[in-house]
Amino acid sequence: MKKIKRDFLTLLDYSKEEIKYLIELTMDVKKNKLKYSKVLNNKNIALLFDKPSTRTRISFEVGINQLGGNCLVLDSKTMQLGRGETYSDTAKIFNSYLDGVVIRTFKQENIDIIALNCDIPVINALTDKYHPCQILSDLFTLYESNLLFKKNMKFVYIGDSNNVLNSLLIGFTKLGIDITVGCHPKYEPDKKLMDILREISKNSGNKITIINDPIVAVKNADVIYTDVWVSMGDEESTQKIYDLKPYQVNKDLISNAKQDVKIMHCLPAHRELEITSEVLDSSNSIAWTQAENRLHTQKALLTFLYS
Ligand code: CP
Ligand code: NVA
């Protein structure tokens, strides 16, 4: 019987049990590299990247190689996609040659169209709306630090409401873990997504708290997470940067949190904008571990999809 393919598109498509399984599998993948060296034998997986990337692209390429697979790096501009071939037609071609495709692009709908039109797994490597691979690594990093399931753990996201926040909200809601968002009233989380999450919370039991005052938001925090104020593809706006200034993660702001507060950032950072170097490079920062864990969590995801 043909196996029904799974994609990894938004995290909304994964259950609490599956997310927990991926986190636990990552622990084994990280510890026992050789055990997984044949998972992708004879598999060809393409990376289609239409936005810049350092961590995601390198970690997928290295991860696919470490799992024994072959990796092709593509971009729309040098494909017929750039001359108007449709995403659905392109998906049919992917289906003929490839065993999987990892896509970083602008519109979420384009990834969804590809996923609908092929029988191979499609992985979202970031869109304007979601960044689920990042959040797998973030959840694993918290798990490894014994924070993820710690009772009353206070996790605070500070700054812009973007793709990373959307995916964090989904991950925390699926797992039933509370999350606080410290954001400017002009840049609050997506209303449609919040409606979906409210429905999921009814079962998972988590609480999403939105607070406009950054000092109140980070009070007694165990973890503070931030991301850039201007995402790839967003228009640079001096007004937005001005509005978000009070949300900078700096020494003064984090002095309101617990003394051993962990600082997270998906990177790349715009130093001295959303976060100061003093904080990013401090012993509280686990941003570099988060980045390393991208490799291990994505290898676990690929192992899950191809086993
Ligand atoms: N965090 C992240 O996705 O980094 P890259 O843009 O470098 O891939
Ligand atoms: N929100 C950022 C994340 C980069 C990894 C962006 O989309 O540019």
Coordinates of C-alpha atoms and ligand atoms in Angstrom, one line a residue:
M1 CA 0.0 0.0 0.0
K2 CA 1.3 3.4 -0.9
K3 CA 2.3 5.5 2.2
I4 CA 0.3 8.7 2.5
K5 CA 2.8 11.5 2.3
R6 CA 3.2 14.1 5.0
D7 CA 4.2 17.7 4.6
F8 CA 5.5 20.2 7.2
L9 CA 3.7 23.4 6.3
T10 CA 2.6 25.4 9.3
L11 CA 2.8 23.2 12.5
L12 CA -1.0 23.5 12.6
D13 CA -0.8 20.3 10.5
Y14 CA 1.0 18.5 13.5
S15 CA -0.6 17.2 16.7
K16 CA 0.8 17.7 20.2
E17 CA 2.0 14.1 20.3
E18 CA 3.8 14.5 16.9
I19 CA 5.5 17.6 18.0
K20 CA 6.6 16.0 21.3
Y21 CA 7.8 12.9 19.3
L22 CA 9.9 15.2 17.0
I23 CA 11.5 16.9 20.1
E24 CA 12.4 13.5 21.6
L25 CA 13.6 12.1 18.3
T26 CA 15.9 15.2 18.0
M27 CA 17.6 14.2 21.3
D28 CA 18.5 10.8 19.8
V29 CA 19.5 12.2 16.4
K30 CA 21.8 14.7 18.2
K31 CA 23.4 12.1 20.3
N32 CA 23.7 9.2 17.8
K33 CA 24.7 10.8 14.5
L34 CA 25.8 7.5 12.8
K35 CA 22.6 5.7 13.6
Y36 CA 20.7 7.9 11.1
S37 CA 23.3 8.0 8.3
K38 CA 21.2 5.9 5.9
V39 CA 17.8 7.4 6.4
L40 CA 17.8 9.3 3.1
N41 CA 19.7 6.7 1.0
N42 CA 18.9 7.1 -2.7
K43 CA 16.7 10.1 -2.0
N44 CA 17.0 13.4 -3.9
I45 CA 15.7 16.5 -2.0
A46 CA 15.6 20.0 -3.5
L47 CA 16.0 23.2 -1.6
L48 CA 14.1 26.0 -3.4
F49 CA 15.1 29.2 -1.7
D50 CA 13.7 32.6 -2.9
K51 CA 14.8 34.6 0.1
P52 CA 18.3 34.8 1.7
S53 CA 19.3 32.3 4.3
T54 CA 22.3 31.2 6.2
R55 CA 21.1 28.8 8.9
T56 CA 18.2 27.1 7.2
R57 CA 19.9 26.5 3.9
I58 CA 23.2 25.3 5.3
S59 CA 21.6 23.1 8.0
F60 CA 19.2 21.5 5.5
E61 CA 22.0 20.9 3.0
V62 CA 24.4 19.5 5.6
G63 CA 21.6 17.5 7.4
I64 CA 20.4 15.9 4.1
N65 CA 24.0 14.9 3.4
Q66 CA 24.5 13.5 6.9
L67 CA 21.3 11.4 6.5
G68 CA 22.8 9.9 3.3
G69 CA 20.7 11.8 0.8
N70 CA 21.5 14.0 -2.2
C71 CA 20.6 17.7 -2.1
L72 CA 20.0 20.1 -5.0
V73 CA 19.8 23.9 -4.3
L74 CA 17.4 25.8 -6.6
D75 CA 15.9 29.3 -6.8
S76 CA 12.9 30.5 -8.7
K77 CA 14.7 33.1 -10.7
T78 CA 16.8 30.5 -12.6
M79 CA 13.9 28.2 -13.0
Q80 CA 10.9 28.6 -15.4
L81 CA 8.9 29.7 -12.3
G82 CA 10.7 33.0 -12.8
R83 CA 9.2 33.2 -16.3
G84 CA 5.7 32.5 -15.2
E85 CA 5.4 28.7 -15.1
T86 CA 2.8 28.0 -12.4
Y87 CA 3.5 26.5 -9.0
S88 CA 1.1 23.7 -9.7
D89 CA 2.9 22.7 -13.0
T90 CA 6.2 23.0 -11.2
A91 CA 5.0 20.7 -8.5
K92 CA 4.2 18.0 -11.1
I93 CA 7.8 18.2 -12.3
F94 CA 9.1 18.0 -8.8
N95 CA 7.0 14.8 -8.4
S96 CA 8.7 13.2 -11.4
Y97 CA 12.3 13.6 -10.3
L98 CA 12.5 14.3 -6.5
D99 CA 11.7 12.7 -3.2
G100 CA 11.1 15.9 -1.4
V101 CA 11.3 19.7 -1.5
V102 CA 12.2 22.3 1.1
I103 CA 10.9 25.7 0.2
R104 CA 11.6 29.3 1.4
T105 CA 9.5 31.8 -0.4
F106 CA 7.2 34.8 0.1
K107 CA 3.6 33.6 -0.1
Q108 CA 2.4 30.7 2.1
E109 CA -0.2 29.9 -0.6
N110 CA 2.6 29.0 -3.1
I111 CA 4.0 26.3 -0.8
D112 CA 0.4 25.1 -0.2
I113 CA -0.2 24.8 -3.9
I114 CA 3.0 22.8 -4.4
A115 CA 2.1 20.5 -1.5
L116 CA -1.3 19.9 -3.0
N117 CA 0.0 19.1 -6.4
C118 CA 2.7 16.5 -5.6
D119 CA 3.0 13.2 -3.7
I120 CA 6.4 14.0 -2.1
P121 CA 6.9 15.7 1.3
V122 CA 7.0 19.5 1.2
I123 CA 8.7 21.4 4.0
N124 CA 8.2 25.0 4.8
A125 CA 11.6 26.7 5.3
L126 CA 10.0 30.1 5.9
T127 CA 7.3 32.2 4.3
D128 CA 5.9 35.6 5.1
K129 CA 3.5 33.9 7.4
Y130 CA 5.2 31.0 9.1
H131 CA 8.6 29.6 10.1
P132 CA 7.8 26.2 11.5
C133 CA 11.3 24.7 11.2
Q134 CA 12.7 27.5 13.4
I135 CA 10.1 26.8 16.1
L136 CA 11.0 23.1 16.2
S137 CA 14.5 24.1 17.1
D138 CA 13.3 26.6 19.6
L139 CA 11.1 24.1 21.3
F140 CA 13.9 21.5 21.4
T141 CA 16.3 24.1 22.8
L142 CA 13.9 24.9 25.6
Y143 CA 13.4 21.1 26.2
E144 CA 17.2 20.6 26.3
S145 CA 17.5 23.4 28.9
N146 CA 14.8 21.8 31.1
L147 CA 12.5 24.7 30.5
L148 CA 9.8 23.6 28.1
F149 CA 7.7 21.6 30.5
K150 CA 8.8 23.4 33.7
K151 CA 5.7 24.3 35.8
N152 CA 4.7 28.0 35.4
M153 CA 7.6 28.7 33.0
K154 CA 7.1 32.3 31.8
F155 CA 8.0 32.6 28.1
V156 CA 7.8 36.1 26.6
Y157 CA 8.1 37.1 23.0
I158 CA 9.0 40.8 22.5
G159 CA 8.8 42.9 19.3
D160 CA 7.3 42.6 15.9
S161 CA 4.3 40.3 15.1
N162 CA 5.8 38.3 12.3
N163 CA 6.2 34.8 10.8
V164 CA 8.4 33.6 13.8
L165 CA 5.8 34.8 16.4
N166 CA 3.0 33.2 14.4
S167 CA 4.8 29.8 14.5
L168 CA 5.8 30.2 18.1
L169 CA 2.1 30.9 19.0
I170 CA 1.1 27.7 17.1
G171 CA 3.8 25.6 18.7
F172 CA 3.1 26.8 22.3
T173 CA -0.7 26.4 21.8
K174 CA -0.4 22.9 20.4
L175 CA 1.8 21.9 23.4
G176 CA -0.5 23.7 25.8
I177 CA 2.2 26.0 27.2
D178 CA 1.4 29.6 28.1
I179 CA 3.0 32.4 26.1
T180 CA 3.1 36.2 26.7
V181 CA 3.6 38.6 23.8
G182 CA 4.9 42.1 24.5
C183 CA 4.1 44.1 21.5
H184 CA 3.1 47.6 20.3
P185 CA -0.7 48.1 19.9
K186 CA -0.1 48.7 16.2
Y187 CA 1.7 45.4 15.7
E188 CA -0.4 42.8 17.5
P189 CA -0.6 39.2 16.3
D190 CA -2.7 38.3 13.3
K191 CA -6.4 38.2 14.2
K192 CA -7.4 35.3 12.0
L193 CA -4.6 33.2 13.5
M194 CA -5.6 34.2 17.0
D195 CA -9.1 32.9 16.3
I196 CA -7.8 29.6 15.2
L197 CA -5.5 29.4 18.2
R198 CA -8.3 30.2 20.6
E199 CA -10.2 27.2 19.3
I200 CA -7.1 24.9 19.8
S201 CA -6.5 26.4 23.3
K202 CA -9.9 25.1 24.4
N203 CA -8.4 21.6 24.3
S204 CA -4.8 22.2 24.9
G205 CA -5.5 24.6 27.8
N206 CA -2.8 27.2 27.2
K207 CA -3.1 31.0 27.6
I208 CA -1.8 33.6 25.2
T209 CA -1.4 37.0 27.0
I210 CA -0.8 40.1 25.0
I211 CA 0.7 43.1 26.9
N212 CA 1.6 46.4 25.3
D213 CA 4.0 47.5 28.1
P214 CA 7.3 45.7 27.5
I215 CA 8.4 46.1 31.1
V216 CA 5.2 44.5 32.4
A217 CA 5.4 41.8 29.8
V218 CA 8.9 40.6 30.8
K219 CA 8.3 40.8 34.5
N220 CA 9.7 37.6 36.1
A221 CA 10.3 36.0 32.7
D222 CA 12.2 32.7 32.5
V223 CA 12.7 33.3 28.7
I224 CA 12.7 36.3 26.5
Y225 CA 12.6 35.8 22.7
T226 CA 12.9 38.4 20.1
D227 CA 13.3 38.7 16.3
V228 CA 14.1 41.4 13.8
W229 CA 11.6 44.4 13.5
V230 CA 11.8 44.3 9.7
S231 CA 11.4 40.9 8.1
M232 CA 12.6 39.8 4.7
G233 CA 10.2 41.2 2.1
D234 CA 8.7 43.8 4.6
E235 CA 9.1 47.5 3.8
E236 CA 11.7 49.2 5.9
S237 CA 9.7 51.8 7.9
T238 CA 11.3 54.4 10.1
Q239 CA 7.9 54.9 11.9
K240 CA 7.9 51.2 12.8
I241 CA 11.4 51.2 14.1
Y242 CA 10.6 54.3 16.2
D243 CA 7.4 52.6 17.5
L244 CA 9.3 49.4 18.5
K245 CA 12.2 51.2 20.2
P246 CA 10.8 50.6 23.8
Y247 CA 10.7 46.8 22.9
Q248 CA 14.5 46.6 22.4
V249 CA 15.9 43.6 24.4
N250 CA 18.6 45.4 26.4
K251 CA 20.1 45.2 29.9
D252 CA 17.6 47.5 31.4
L253 CA 14.6 45.6 30.0
I254 CA 15.9 42.1 31.0
S255 CA 16.6 43.4 34.6
N256 CA 12.8 43.0 35.1
A257 CA 13.0 39.3 34.3
K258 CA 14.4 36.5 36.4
Q259 CA 18.2 36.9 37.0
D260 CA 19.0 33.7 35.1
V261 CA 16.5 34.6 32.2
K262 CA 17.4 32.9 28.9
I263 CA 17.5 35.1 25.9
M264 CA 16.5 33.6 22.5
H265 CA 16.7 35.0 19.0
C266 CA 16.1 33.1 15.8
L267 CA 18.9 35.1 14.1
P268 CA 20.1 36.9 12.0
A269 CA 20.0 39.8 14.6
H270 CA 20.1 43.4 13.8
R271 CA 22.4 44.3 16.7
E272 CA 21.5 47.5 18.6
L273 CA 18.0 47.5 17.1
E274 CA 15.8 44.7 18.5
I275 CA 18.6 43.4 20.8
T276 CA 21.8 44.9 22.1
S277 CA 25.2 43.0 21.6
E278 CA 25.6 43.2 25.4
V279 CA 22.5 40.9 25.8
L280 CA 23.0 38.7 22.7
D281 CA 26.6 37.9 23.6
S282 CA 25.9 37.5 27.3
S283 CA 25.9 34.2 29.2
N284 CA 22.1 34.5 29.4
S285 CA 21.9 34.1 25.6
I286 CA 21.0 30.7 24.1
A287 CA 20.6 32.0 20.6
W288 CA 23.7 30.2 19.3
T289 CA 22.4 26.8 20.6
Q290 CA 19.1 27.5 19.0
A291 CA 21.0 28.0 15.7
E292 CA 23.0 24.8 16.1
N293 CA 19.8 22.9 16.9
R294 CA 18.3 23.8 13.6
L295 CA 20.5 21.0 12.1
H296 CA 19.4 18.4 14.6
T297 CA 15.7 19.2 14.6
Q298 CA 15.5 19.2 10.8
K299 CA 17.3 15.9 10.6
A300 CA 14.7 14.5 13.1
L301 CA 11.9 15.9 10.9
L302 CA 13.4 14.3 7.8
T303 CA 13.8 11.0 9.7
F304 CA 10.1 11.2 10.7
L305 CA 9.0 12.0 7.1
Y306 CA 11.0 9.3 5.4
S307 CA 10.9 6.3 7.9
Ligands
CP1 N1 16.7 31.7 11.5 C1 16.8 31.5 10.2 O1 15.9 31.0 9.6 O2 18.0 31.9 9.7 P1 18.3 32.0 8.1 O3 17.5 33.1 7.6 O4 19.8 32.4 8.1 O5 18.0 30.7 7.5
NVA2 N1 11.2 37.3 10.7 C1 12.4 37.1 10.0 C2 13.0 35.7 10.3 C3 14.3 35.4 9.7 C4 14.8 34.1 10.0 C5 12.2 37.3 8.5 O1 11.3 36.7 8.0 O2 13.0 38.0 7.9

